Coordinates of C-alpha atoms and ligand atoms in Angstrom, one line a residue:
X14 CA -12.0 12.0 60.2
X15 CA -9.1 10.5 58.2
X16 CA -6.0 12.5 58.1
X17 CA -4.8 14.0 54.9
X18 CA -1.1 13.9 54.0
X19 CA 0.3 16.5 51.6
X20 CA 3.4 15.5 49.5
X21 CA 5.4 17.9 47.4
X22 CA 6.6 16.7 44.0
X23 CA 10.4 17.0 44.0
X24 CA 11.8 20.0 42.2
X25 CA 13.1 18.1 39.2
X26 CA 9.9 16.1 39.1
X27 CA 8.0 19.4 38.8
X28 CA 10.0 20.3 35.8
X29 CA 9.4 17.0 34.2
X30 CA 5.8 17.2 34.9
X31 CA 5.7 20.5 33.1
X32 CA 7.3 19.0 30.0
X33 CA 4.8 16.1 30.1
X34 CA 1.8 18.4 30.4
X35 CA 2.9 21.1 27.9
X36 CA 5.1 19.6 25.3
X37 CA 5.2 15.8 25.2
X38 CA 2.0 15.0 23.4
X39 CA 0.7 16.6 20.1
X40 CA -2.9 15.6 20.8
X41 CA -4.5 16.2 24.1
X42 CA -7.0 13.4 23.5
X43 CA -4.4 10.8 24.1
X44 CA -4.9 11.1 27.9
X45 CA -7.9 8.8 27.3
X46 CA -5.6 6.3 25.7
X47 CA -3.1 6.5 28.6
X48 CA -5.6 6.1 31.4
X49 CA -7.3 3.2 29.6
X50 CA -3.9 1.6 29.0
X51 CA -3.2 1.8 32.7
X52 CA -6.5 0.3 33.6
X53 CA -5.9 -2.5 31.1
X54 CA -2.5 -3.2 32.6
X55 CA -4.0 -3.2 36.1
X56 CA -6.5 -5.9 34.9
X57 CA -3.8 -7.9 33.2
X58 CA -1.7 -7.9 36.4
X59 CA -4.8 -9.1 38.4
X60 CA -5.5 -11.9 36.0
X61 CA -1.9 -12.9 36.3
X62 CA -2.0 -12.9 40.1
X63 CA -5.2 -14.9 40.1
X64 CA -3.8 -17.4 37.6
X65 CA -0.8 -17.9 39.8
X66 CA -3.0 -18.8 42.7
X67 CA -2.9 -15.6 44.7
X68 CA -5.8 -14.9 46.9
X69 CA -7.2 -11.5 46.0
X70 CA -9.7 -9.1 47.5
X71 CA -13.2 -9.0 45.9
X72 CA -12.3 -12.1 43.9
X73 CA -15.8 -12.3 42.4
X74 CA -16.1 -9.0 40.7
X75 CA -16.1 -8.7 36.9
X76 CA -12.9 -7.7 35.3
X77 CA -13.4 -4.7 33.1
X78 CA -13.1 -0.9 32.5
X79 CA -16.0 1.4 32.8
X80 CA -15.9 5.0 31.8
X81 CA -18.5 7.6 32.5
X82 CA -18.8 11.1 31.1
X83 CA -20.7 13.9 32.9
X84 CA -21.4 16.9 30.8
X85 CA -22.8 19.0 33.7
X86 CA -19.9 18.5 36.2
X87 CA -17.4 18.4 33.2
X88 CA -15.8 15.2 34.5
X89 CA -14.6 12.0 33.0
X90 CA -14.3 9.0 35.2
X91 CA -12.2 5.9 34.5
X92 CA -13.0 2.8 36.7
X93 CA -11.2 -0.5 36.6
X94 CA -11.3 -3.6 38.8
X95 CA -7.6 -4.3 38.4
X96 CA -5.0 -4.7 41.1
X97 CA -5.3 -1.2 42.6
X98 CA -2.6 0.4 44.6
X99 CA -1.5 0.3 48.2
X100 CA -0.7 3.7 49.9
X101 CA 3.0 3.2 49.2
X102 CA 2.5 2.3 45.6
X103 CA 0.2 5.3 45.2
X104 CA 2.9 7.6 46.4
X105 CA 5.7 5.9 44.5
X106 CA 3.9 5.3 41.2
X107 CA 1.9 8.6 40.9
X108 CA 4.3 10.7 42.9
X109 CA 7.4 10.0 40.9
X110 CA 7.6 10.7 37.2
X111 CA 9.4 8.3 35.0
X112 CA 8.8 5.5 37.4
X113 CA 6.7 2.7 35.9
X114 CA 5.1 0.4 38.3
X115 CA 4.4 -1.8 35.4
X116 CA 8.0 -2.1 34.4
X117 CA 8.8 -3.0 38.0
X118 CA 6.1 -5.6 38.0
X119 CA 7.6 -7.3 35.0
X120 CA 11.1 -7.1 36.5
X121 CA 9.9 -8.8 39.7
X122 CA 8.8 -11.8 37.7
X123 CA 11.4 -14.5 37.3
X124 CA 9.6 -17.4 35.8
X125 CA 9.8 -17.6 32.0
X126 CA 6.2 -18.7 31.6
X127 CA 5.3 -15.4 33.2
X128 CA 6.8 -13.6 30.2
X129 CA 3.4 -14.0 28.5
X130 CA 2.2 -11.1 30.5
X131 CA 1.6 -8.2 28.1
X132 CA 1.7 -4.8 29.8
X133 CA 1.4 -1.6 27.8
X134 CA 3.1 0.7 30.3
X135 CA 6.8 1.3 30.3
X136 CA 7.8 4.9 30.6
X137 CA 6.0 6.1 33.7
X138 CA 4.6 9.3 32.3
X139 CA 1.3 8.4 30.7
X140 CA -0.7 9.1 33.8
X141 CA 0.3 12.7 33.9
X142 CA -1.1 13.3 30.5
X143 CA -4.4 13.7 32.4
X144 CA -3.1 17.1 33.5
X145 CA -3.1 18.4 29.9
X146 CA -6.9 18.6 30.1
X147 CA -7.5 18.7 33.8
X148 CA -6.9 21.1 36.7
X149 CA -7.8 18.4 39.3
X150 CA -7.4 14.7 39.2
X151 CA -8.7 12.3 41.9
X152 CA -7.5 8.8 42.2
X153 CA -9.5 6.4 44.4
X154 CA -7.8 3.0 44.7
X155 CA -7.7 -0.2 46.7
X156 CA -5.1 -2.8 46.4
X157 CA -5.8 -6.5 45.6
X158 CA -4.1 -7.4 48.9
X159 CA -6.9 -8.3 51.3
X160 CA -5.4 -6.5 54.3
X161 CA -5.0 -3.1 52.6
X162 CA -7.3 -0.1 53.0
X163 CA -8.6 2.2 50.3
X164 CA -6.9 5.5 49.5
X165 CA -7.6 8.8 47.7
X166 CA -4.9 10.7 45.8
X167 CA -5.5 14.2 44.7
X168 CA -3.5 16.7 42.7
X169 CA -3.9 19.8 40.5
X170 CA -0.7 18.8 38.7
X171 CA 1.2 21.8 39.9
X172 CA 3.3 21.5 43.0
X173 CA 1.9 18.8 45.3
X174 CA -0.5 16.0 45.8
X175 CA -2.4 14.8 48.8
X176 CA -3.1 11.3 50.0
X177 CA -5.9 10.3 52.5
X178 CA -7.7 7.2 53.5
X179 CA -10.9 6.5 51.6
X180 CA -13.8 4.4 53.0
X181 CA -16.0 1.9 51.1
X182 CA -13.9 1.2 48.1
X183 CA -13.8 -2.1 46.3
X184 CA -10.7 -3.5 44.6
X185 CA -9.4 -1.5 41.7
X186 CA -8.9 2.1 40.7
X187 CA -11.3 5.0 39.9
X188 CA -9.8 8.1 38.4
X189 CA -11.9 11.3 38.2
X190 CA -10.6 13.8 35.7
X191 CA -12.1 17.3 36.3
X192 CA -11.7 19.0 32.9
X193 CA -10.4 22.5 32.5
X194 CA -12.8 25.0 31.2
X195 CA -11.5 25.0 27.6
X196 CA -11.2 21.2 27.5
X197 CA -14.7 20.4 28.7
X198 CA -15.7 19.0 25.3
X199 CA -14.0 15.7 26.4
X200 CA -17.0 15.2 28.7
X201 CA -19.3 14.8 25.7
X202 CA -20.1 11.1 25.4
X203 CA -19.8 10.9 21.6
X204 CA -16.4 12.5 21.7
X205 CA -15.1 10.2 24.4
X206 CA -16.5 7.3 22.4
X207 CA -14.7 8.3 19.2
X208 CA -11.4 8.6 21.0
X209 CA -11.8 5.3 22.8
X210 CA -12.6 3.6 19.5
X211 CA -9.6 5.2 17.8
X212 CA -6.9 4.3 20.3
X213 CA -8.2 1.7 22.6
X214 CA -10.7 -0.4 20.7
X215 CA -8.4 -3.5 20.9
X216 CA -7.1 -3.4 24.4
X217 CA -7.4 -6.7 26.3
X218 CA -10.4 -5.8 28.4
X219 CA -14.0 -4.9 28.0
X220 CA -14.6 -1.2 28.0
X221 CA -18.0 0.3 28.8
X222 CA -18.9 3.9 28.2
X223 CA -21.8 5.1 30.3
X224 CA -23.0 1.5 30.6
X225 CA -22.7 0.5 27.0
X226 CA -19.9 -1.7 25.7
X227 CA -17.7 0.2 23.2
X228 CA -15.1 -2.3 22.1
X229 CA -17.1 -5.0 20.4
X230 CA -14.4 -6.0 17.9
X231 CA -11.6 -8.2 19.1
X232 CA -7.9 -7.9 18.3
X233 CA -8.1 -11.1 16.3
X234 CA -4.7 -10.4 14.7
X235 CA -3.0 -11.5 17.9
X236 CA -4.7 -14.8 18.0
X237 CA -3.5 -17.9 16.2
X238 CA -5.2 -18.4 12.7
X239 CA -7.0 -21.6 13.6
X240 CA -8.7 -19.8 16.5
X241 CA -10.3 -17.1 14.4
X242 CA -13.6 -17.8 12.6
X243 CA -14.6 -16.6 9.2
X244 CA -17.3 -14.4 10.7
X245 CA -14.7 -12.7 12.9
X246 CA -12.4 -12.0 10.0
X247 CA -15.4 -10.6 8.0
X248 CA -16.5 -8.5 10.9
X249 CA -13.0 -7.2 11.5
X250 CA -12.7 -6.2 7.8
X251 CA -15.9 -4.3 8.0
X252 CA -14.6 -2.4 11.0
X253 CA -11.3 -1.4 9.5
X254 CA -12.1 -1.5 5.8
X255 CA -15.2 0.6 5.7
X256 CA -16.2 -1.6 2.9
X257 CA -19.6 -3.1 2.2
X258 CA -18.2 -5.9 0.2
X259 CA -16.1 -8.8 1.4
X260 CA -12.4 -8.6 0.8
X261 CA -10.8 -10.5 -2.0
X262 CA -7.7 -11.6 -0.1
X263 CA -6.6 -11.8 3.5
X264 CA -3.2 -12.3 5.0
X265 CA -2.9 -13.1 8.6
X266 CA 0.6 -13.9 9.8
X267 CA 3.0 -13.5 12.6
X268 CA 6.8 -13.4 12.5
X269 CA 9.6 -13.3 15.1
X270 CA 12.6 -12.3 13.0
X271 CA 13.9 -9.7 12.3
X272 CA 11.2 -8.2 14.4
X273 CA 8.1 -9.5 16.2
X274 CA 5.1 -8.8 14.0
X275 CA 1.5 -9.8 14.2
X276 CA -0.4 -8.7 11.2
X277 CA -3.7 -9.0 9.6
X278 CA -4.0 -7.4 6.1
X279 CA -6.8 -7.3 3.5
X280 CA -7.1 -6.6 -0.1
X281 CA -10.5 -5.2 -1.2
X282 CA -12.5 -6.7 -4.1
X283 CA -12.8 -3.6 -6.1
X284 CA -10.9 -0.4 -6.5
X285 CA -12.4 3.1 -6.4
X286 CA -9.2 4.3 -8.0
X287 CA -10.3 2.9 -11.3
X288 CA -12.9 5.5 -11.7
X289 CA -10.1 8.0 -11.9
X290 CA -11.5 10.3 -9.2
X291 CA -9.6 9.4 -6.1
X292 CA -6.3 8.1 -5.1
X293 CA -6.1 5.5 -2.4
X294 CA -4.0 5.9 0.7
X295 CA -2.5 2.9 2.5
X296 CA -4.8 2.1 5.4
X297 CA -2.5 0.1 7.6
X298 CA -2.4 1.0 11.2
X299 CA 0.5 0.4 13.5
X300 CA -0.2 -0.9 16.9
X301 CA 2.0 -1.8 19.8
X302 CA 0.4 -4.4 22.1
X303 CA -3.0 -3.6 20.7
X304 CA -2.8 0.1 21.4
X305 CA -2.8 2.4 18.3
X306 CA 0.5 4.1 17.7
X307 CA -0.1 5.5 14.3
X308 CA -3.2 5.3 12.1
X309 CA -2.3 4.9 8.4
X310 CA 1.3 4.7 9.4
X311 CA 3.6 6.4 7.0
X312 CA 6.2 4.3 5.3
X313 CA 4.8 1.0 6.5
X314 CA 3.5 0.2 3.1
X315 CA 5.0 1.4 -0.1
X316 CA 2.7 3.7 -2.1
X317 CA 2.2 1.1 -4.8
X318 CA 0.5 -1.1 -2.2
X319 CA -1.9 1.6 -1.2
X320 CA -4.9 -0.7 -1.6
X321 CA -3.9 -2.8 1.4
X322 CA -5.9 -2.3 4.6
X323 CA -5.2 -3.7 8.0
X324 CA -3.2 -3.9 11.1
X325 CA 0.4 -4.4 12.0
X326 CA 1.2 -5.0 15.7
X327 CA 4.7 -5.2 17.0
X328 CA 5.6 -5.3 20.6
X329 CA 9.3 -5.0 19.8
X330 CA 9.2 -1.6 18.3
X331 CA 11.0 1.0 20.4
X332 CA 8.5 3.7 20.9
X333 CA 9.3 7.2 21.7
X334 CA 8.2 8.3 25.1
X335 CA 5.0 10.0 23.9
X336 CA 4.2 6.7 22.1
X337 CA 3.1 8.7 19.1
X338 CA 5.7 7.3 16.8
X339 CA 8.6 5.0 16.6
X340 CA 12.1 6.0 17.7
X341 CA 13.8 4.2 14.9
X342 CA 12.8 4.9 11.3
X343 CA 15.1 2.2 9.9
X344 CA 12.9 -0.2 11.7
X345 CA 9.9 1.0 9.7
X346 CA 12.0 0.1 6.6
X347 CA 12.5 -3.4 8.1
X348 CA 8.8 -3.8 8.8
X349 CA 8.1 -2.6 5.3
X350 CA 10.4 -5.2 3.8
X351 CA 8.9 -8.1 5.7
X352 CA 5.3 -7.0 5.0
X353 CA 5.8 -6.4 1.3
X354 CA 7.6 -9.7 0.9
X355 CA 4.7 -11.5 2.6
X356 CA 2.1 -9.8 0.4
X357 CA 4.0 -10.6 -2.8
X358 CA 4.3 -14.2 -1.8
X359 CA 0.6 -14.4 -1.0
X360 CA -0.4 -12.8 -4.3
X361 CA 1.8 -15.3 -6.1
X362 CA 0.2 -18.2 -4.4
X363 CA -3.3 -16.8 -5.1
X364 CA -2.5 -16.3 -8.7
X365 CA -1.5 -20.0 -9.0
X366 CA -4.3 -21.5 -7.0
X367 CA -7.2 -19.4 -8.4
X368 CA -6.2 -17.6 -11.6
X369 CA -9.8 -16.4 -12.3
X370 CA -10.0 -14.5 -9.1
X371 CA -6.5 -13.3 -9.5
X372 CA -7.4 -11.9 -13.0
X373 CA -10.1 -9.9 -11.3
X374 CA -7.7 -8.6 -8.7
X375 CA -5.3 -7.6 -11.5
X376 CA -8.1 -5.7 -13.3
X377 CA -8.7 -3.7 -10.1
X378 CA -5.1 -3.2 -8.8
X379 CA -2.8 -4.2 -11.7
X380 CA -2.0 -0.5 -12.2
X381 CA -0.6 -0.3 -8.7
X382 CA 1.7 -3.4 -9.3
X383 CA 2.9 -1.8 -12.5
X384 CA 3.8 1.3 -10.6
X385 CA 5.7 -0.9 -8.2
X386 CA 7.6 -2.6 -11.1
X387 CA 8.6 0.8 -12.3
X388 CA 9.5 2.5 -9.0
X389 CA 10.4 -0.1 -6.4
X390 CA 13.8 -1.6 -7.3
X391 CA 14.0 -3.7 -4.2
X392 CA 10.8 -5.6 -5.0
X393 CA 10.9 -5.6 -8.8
X394 CA 11.7 -9.2 -9.1
X395 CA 8.9 -10.1 -6.8
X396 CA 6.4 -8.0 -8.7
X397 CA 7.3 -9.1 -12.3
X398 CA 5.8 -12.6 -12.0
X399 CA 2.5 -11.0 -10.8
X400 CA 2.1 -8.9 -14.0
X401 CA -0.3 -9.8 -16.7
X402 CA -0.6 -8.8 -20.4
X403 CA -2.8 -9.4 -23.3
X404 CA -1.2 -11.5 -26.1
X405 CA -1.5 -12.3 -29.7
X406 CA -2.2 -16.0 -29.0
X407 CA -4.9 -15.4 -26.4
X408 CA -8.5 -14.3 -27.0
X409 CA -9.3 -10.7 -26.3
X410 CA -9.6 -9.8 -22.6
X411 CA -7.5 -12.8 -21.5
X412 CA -4.1 -12.1 -20.0
X413 CA -0.9 -14.0 -19.5
X414 CA 2.1 -13.9 -17.2
X415 CA 5.5 -13.5 -18.7
X416 CA 6.4 -17.0 -17.4
X417 CA 3.5 -18.6 -19.2
X418 CA 4.6 -16.7 -22.4
X419 CA 8.1 -18.2 -22.0
X420 CA 6.7 -21.7 -21.5
X421 CA 5.0 -21.3 -24.9
X422 CA 8.0 -20.0 -26.8
X423 CA 8.8 -22.2 -29.8
X424 CA 12.4 -23.5 -30.3
X425 CA 14.6 -20.8 -31.8
X426 CA 12.8 -17.9 -30.2
X427 CA 15.3 -16.2 -27.9
X428 CA 13.5 -13.0 -26.8
X429 CA 10.2 -11.9 -25.5
X430 CA 8.3 -9.7 -27.8
X431 CA 5.8 -7.0 -27.1
X432 CA 3.8 -4.5 -29.2
X433 CA 2.4 -1.3 -27.7
X434 CA -0.8 0.0 -29.2
X435 CA -3.8 2.0 -28.1
X436 CA -6.1 -1.0 -28.4
X437 CA -6.0 -4.7 -29.2
X438 CA -7.5 -4.2 -32.6
X439 CA -4.8 -1.7 -33.5
X440 CA -2.2 -4.2 -32.3
X441 CA -3.7 -7.0 -34.3
X442 CA -3.7 -4.9 -37.5
X443 CA -0.1 -3.7 -37.1
X444 CA 2.3 -4.5 -39.9
X445 CA 4.9 -5.2 -37.3
X446 CA 3.0 -8.3 -36.3
X447 CA 3.3 -10.0 -39.7
X448 CA 6.8 -11.4 -39.4
X449 CA 6.0 -12.7 -35.9
X450 CA 2.8 -14.4 -37.0
X451 CA 4.7 -15.8 -39.9
X452 CA 7.2 -17.3 -37.4
X453 CA 4.5 -18.3 -34.9
X454 CA 6.1 -16.1 -32.3
X455 CA 3.8 -14.9 -29.6
X456 CA 3.6 -11.1 -29.1
X457 CA 2.4 -9.4 -25.9
X458 CA 0.0 -6.7 -26.6
X459 CA 0.6 -3.7 -24.3
X460 CA -2.6 -1.7 -24.4
X461 CA -2.0 0.2 -21.1
X462 CA 0.3 3.2 -21.6
X463 CA 2.2 2.2 -18.4
X464 CA 3.1 -1.2 -19.8
X465 CA 5.9 0.0 -22.1
X466 CA 7.5 1.8 -19.2
X467 CA 7.2 -1.3 -17.1
X468 CA 9.0 -3.3 -19.9
X469 CA 11.6 -0.7 -20.0
X470 CA 12.4 -1.1 -16.3
X471 CA 12.1 -4.9 -16.2
X472 CA 14.3 -5.2 -19.3
X473 CA 14.4 -9.0 -19.1
X474 CA 12.6 -11.9 -17.5
X475 CA 14.3 -15.2 -16.6
X476 CA 17.3 -14.2 -18.6
X477 CA 15.3 -13.4 -21.7
X478 CA 15.3 -9.9 -23.1
X479 CA 12.0 -8.1 -23.4
X480 CA 12.0 -6.5 -26.9
X481 CA 9.6 -4.2 -28.7
X482 CA 8.5 -5.5 -32.1
X483 CA 9.6 -2.2 -33.4
X484 CA 13.1 -2.9 -32.4
X485 CA 13.2 -6.6 -33.0
X486 CA 15.5 -7.7 -35.7
X487 CA 13.3 -10.3 -37.3
X488 CA 12.6 -11.6 -40.8
X489 CA 9.9 -13.8 -42.2
X490 CA 10.6 -17.4 -42.6
X491 CA 10.9 -18.8 -46.2
X492 CA 7.9 -16.9 -47.5
X493 CA 7.2 -18.0 -51.1
X494 CA 8.1 -15.3 -53.7
X495 CA 4.8 -14.0 -55.1
X496 CA 4.2 -14.0 -58.8
X497 CA 5.5 -10.9 -60.4
X498 CA 7.5 -9.9 -57.4
X499 CA 10.1 -7.3 -58.0
X500 CA 13.6 -8.7 -58.2
X501 CA 16.4 -7.2 -56.3
X502 CA 17.4 -4.8 -59.0
X503 CA 13.9 -3.6 -59.7
X504 CA 13.2 -3.2 -56.0
X505 CA 16.5 -1.2 -55.4
X506 CA 15.6 1.1 -58.3
X507 CA 12.3 1.8 -56.7
X508 CA 13.7 2.4 -53.2
X509 CA 16.2 4.9 -54.6
X510 CA 13.5 6.7 -56.4
X511 CA 11.3 6.8 -53.3
X512 CA 14.2 8.0 -51.0
X513 CA 14.8 10.9 -53.5
X514 CA 11.1 11.7 -53.5
X515 CA 10.8 11.7 -49.7
X516 CA 13.9 13.6 -49.0
X517 CA 14.4 14.3 -45.3
X518 CA 11.1 12.7 -44.3
X519 CA 12.8 9.3 -44.0
X520 CA 16.3 8.2 -43.1
X521 CA 16.3 5.3 -45.4
X522 CA 14.1 3.3 -47.8
X523 CA 15.0 -0.4 -47.9
X524 CA 13.7 -3.8 -49.0
X525 CA 11.8 -5.5 -46.2
X526 CA 12.2 -9.1 -45.1
X527 CA 9.5 -8.8 -42.5
X528 CA 6.3 -8.1 -44.4
X529 CA 3.7 -10.5 -45.6
X530 CA 0.4 -8.6 -46.2
X531 CA 1.4 -5.0 -46.1
X532 CA 3.0 -3.0 -48.9
X533 CA 5.2 -0.9 -46.6
X534 CA 6.2 -0.5 -42.9
X535 CA 7.7 2.5 -41.2
X536 CA 10.2 1.7 -38.5
X537 CA 11.1 4.2 -35.8
X538 CA 14.8 4.9 -36.2
X539 CA 15.2 6.1 -32.6
X540 CA 17.1 3.3 -30.9
X541 CA 15.9 4.1 -27.4
X542 CA 12.2 4.8 -27.5
X543 CA 9.2 3.2 -29.2
X544 CA 6.5 5.1 -31.0
X545 CA 4.0 5.1 -28.2
X546 CA 6.6 6.2 -25.7
X547 CA 7.4 9.1 -27.9
X548 CA 3.7 9.9 -28.1
X549 CA 3.4 10.0 -24.4
X550 CA 6.6 12.1 -24.1
X551 CA 5.3 14.5 -26.7
X552 CA 2.1 14.9 -24.8
X553 CA 4.0 15.6 -21.6
X554 CA 6.5 17.9 -23.2
X555 CA 3.8 19.7 -25.2
X556 CA 5.8 19.3 -28.4
X557 CA 8.3 21.9 -27.4
X558 CA 11.5 20.0 -27.0
X559 CA 10.6 16.8 -28.7
X560 CA 12.9 16.1 -31.6
X561 CA 11.2 15.0 -34.8
X562 CA 10.9 11.3 -35.3
X563 CA 13.3 9.5 -37.6
X564 CA 11.9 6.7 -39.7
X565 CA 13.0 3.9 -41.9
X566 CA 10.6 2.8 -44.6
X567 CA 10.6 -0.7 -45.7
X568 CA 8.8 -2.0 -48.8
X569 CA 7.4 -5.4 -49.6
X570 CA 8.6 -6.3 -53.2
X571 CA 5.9 -9.0 -53.4
X572 CA 3.0 -6.7 -52.7
X573 CA 0.7 -5.8 -55.6
X574 CA 0.8 -2.1 -54.8
X575 CA 4.6 -2.1 -54.8
X576 CA 4.7 -4.1 -58.1
X577 CA 2.3 -1.6 -59.7
X578 CA 4.1 1.3 -58.3
X579 CA 7.4 0.2 -59.9
X580 CA 5.6 0.1 -63.2
X581 CA 3.7 3.4 -62.8
X582 CA 6.9 5.1 -62.0
X583 CA 7.6 5.1 -65.7
X584 CA 4.2 5.0 -67.2
X585 CA 2.3 7.5 -64.9
X586 CA 4.9 9.4 -62.9
X587 CA 2.4 11.9 -61.5
X588 CA 0.1 9.2 -60.0
X589 CA 3.1 7.2 -58.9
X590 CA 4.4 10.2 -57.0
X591 CA 1.1 10.7 -55.2
X592 CA 0.8 7.0 -54.4
X593 CA 4.3 6.9 -53.1
X594 CA 3.7 9.9 -50.8
X595 CA 0.5 8.3 -49.6
X596 CA 2.2 5.0 -48.8
X597 CA 4.7 6.8 -46.6
X598 CA 1.9 8.7 -44.9
X599 CA -0.1 5.5 -44.2
X600 CA 3.0 3.8 -42.8
X601 CA 3.9 6.7 -40.5
X602 CA 0.3 6.9 -39.4
X603 CA 0.2 3.2 -38.7
X604 CA 3.5 3.5 -36.8
X605 CA 2.1 6.4 -34.8
X606 CA 4.9 8.6 -35.8
X607 CA 3.3 10.9 -38.3
X608 CA 4.1 14.5 -37.6
X609 CA 1.2 16.2 -39.3
X610 CA -1.8 13.9 -40.0
X611 CA -3.8 16.8 -41.5
X612 CA -1.7 16.8 -44.7
X613 CA -2.8 13.2 -45.4
X614 CA -6.4 14.2 -46.2
X615 CA -5.5 16.6 -48.9
X616 CA -3.3 14.0 -50.6
X617 CA -6.1 11.5 -50.3
X618 CA -8.3 13.8 -52.4
X619 CA -5.5 14.2 -55.0
X620 CA -5.3 10.5 -55.2
X621 CA -9.0 10.0 -55.7
X622 CA -9.0 12.6 -58.4
X623 CA -6.1 10.9 -60.2
X624 CA -7.8 7.5 -59.9
X625 CA -11.0 8.8 -61.4
X626 CA -9.3 10.6 -64.3
Ligands
ADP2 P1 3.4 3.5 32.8 O1 2.0 3.0 32.5 O2 4.2 3.7 31.6 O3 4.0 2.6 33.8 P2 2.0 5.7 34.0 O4 2.5 7.1 34.3 O5 0.9 5.6 33.0 O6 3.3 4.9 33.5 O7 1.6 5.0 35.3 C1 2.5 4.9 36.4 C2 2.2 3.7 37.2 O8 1.1 4.0 38.0 C3 1.9 2.5 36.5 O9 3.1 1.8 36.1 C4 1.1 1.7 37.6 O10 2.0 1.0 38.4 C5 0.4 2.8 38.3 N1 -1.0 2.9 37.9 C6 -1.4 3.8 37.0 N2 -2.8 3.7 36.8 C7 -3.1 2.6 37.5 C8 -4.4 1.8 37.7 N3 -5.5 2.2 37.0 N4 -4.4 0.8 38.5 C9 -3.2 0.4 39.1 N5 -2.0 1.0 39.0 C10 -2.0 2.1 38.2
MG3 MG1 0.7 4.1 31.5

């Protein structure tokens, strides 16, 4: 009969143990992650010993981790064929808190090529997390050293542990976790499987649960690009993306500075956000050495990149001891900067090499980029070239970048012009457009309500101002004077009369140099906002605090209606009055700054009556 030795945990160790068991971790389930990580480290060390030519016990057995659940005995057993522990190691590593055998192992290495060894353990507390769910833990272990015997370590996690010799063990470690009454649900196979998949799916070893392999997807992000096949990329996306379609874009990269990163990110083909029902959440998970630290890690991706899915792995990040988050939040900001920069660069390249596909991407996620342009000052300059807008020179549905717009600017054009309208057809019919058409200046059509706010925050592109056509100071170019056009004196008489008639409804009535086909145009006199911005603001403020719009009215002295109006003013003053009022209404309506569209209908009727008289 082998002799059993009883060891007491030192007093301070007992206190530490208490902290680990009761307050270190927020989720009890992480004990699975910790025990699997230890098994993975044990295997990694064995591989290393074998690679460096050491003769190991049971050299032929398969390297792997096998876990079994037993719902009747309420136990969970973790088996690995790694390096195992000698009696001394057992007492030192599991009898002393905050002593990491893994850390010691790495320290004992001197050669630089050995640095490639990637161990997860570093704090020397993970093992004790088993006592959060267990009132008895048994560890059966046998070292790789051929002359060593097998040992059994037992503890209830309170004051002491025992060590005794164990017969018939093969190399490696078996840990039996006897679950506490109220934690016995962990012995259900499907629960164990879910936890394994969540945290340990990508560890560097095969994991079997009750005889079936659970981690079928490999951590391909940590492999060089040319060693990963298209099938593997596709399969990985299916696993993390929960998407039946293939992704549109993929970004697989690694970086060393300012922090070591291995990352694999995807952009889906379509957006469910466009249906207006849900809002996406960034699904980028943070890993450290292939072990999950944070799913959907907060702050890793800005909100406007919430369509990105994937994995970021950094072995450099200083983890807190519970390994549930990072110690240093400024580091998240650093990661964020590197990642966003890479994504923007990738999108820019994709836009250049395959504009058709990029156009589809922009349809799906352009609204997110626009949010970024409005909110994210740091990345604004990187986002601006990725934006696309409809334009007066392109056919409906086609979009242009601002850079392409600039490349088409005729000589003499200094600014970039845009016109906001609810639809393309409204934009095309706008009187504002006439002078631009006349000068052959292209105008961007902003049909998405966000666009104007985007322009407002961009302000300029490549040193050229972005200007609303409503604000642009522009005249038509040498338009021929129409026959019968009012001369300056006649026109001024008419504008004076009109201003008197309109009273406070307009600030000023003046002679236009920007009209070709329309009789009049109303210009918003507010220097800071455009009509459609005011519309949005009015909707938000529910009309309470919005100040009334101020307008300038400009008349086209060459237009038939204006010429006739000047005459009618003397011959048929009543009709002239109604027509003049109607002209103002139409102009305000067209400009989107009419206060009370209802009144227009009544005047329409008066006008028809007068016409038929
Ligand atoms: P850490 O993993 O951070 O070092 P742990 O408390 O998880 O700390 O484990 C303490 C030590 O116990 C490990 O460093 C390792 O030396 C040893 N150990 C734990 N589990 C195993 C195992 N399955 N096989 C071999 N050694 C192990
Ligand atoms: Mg550990």
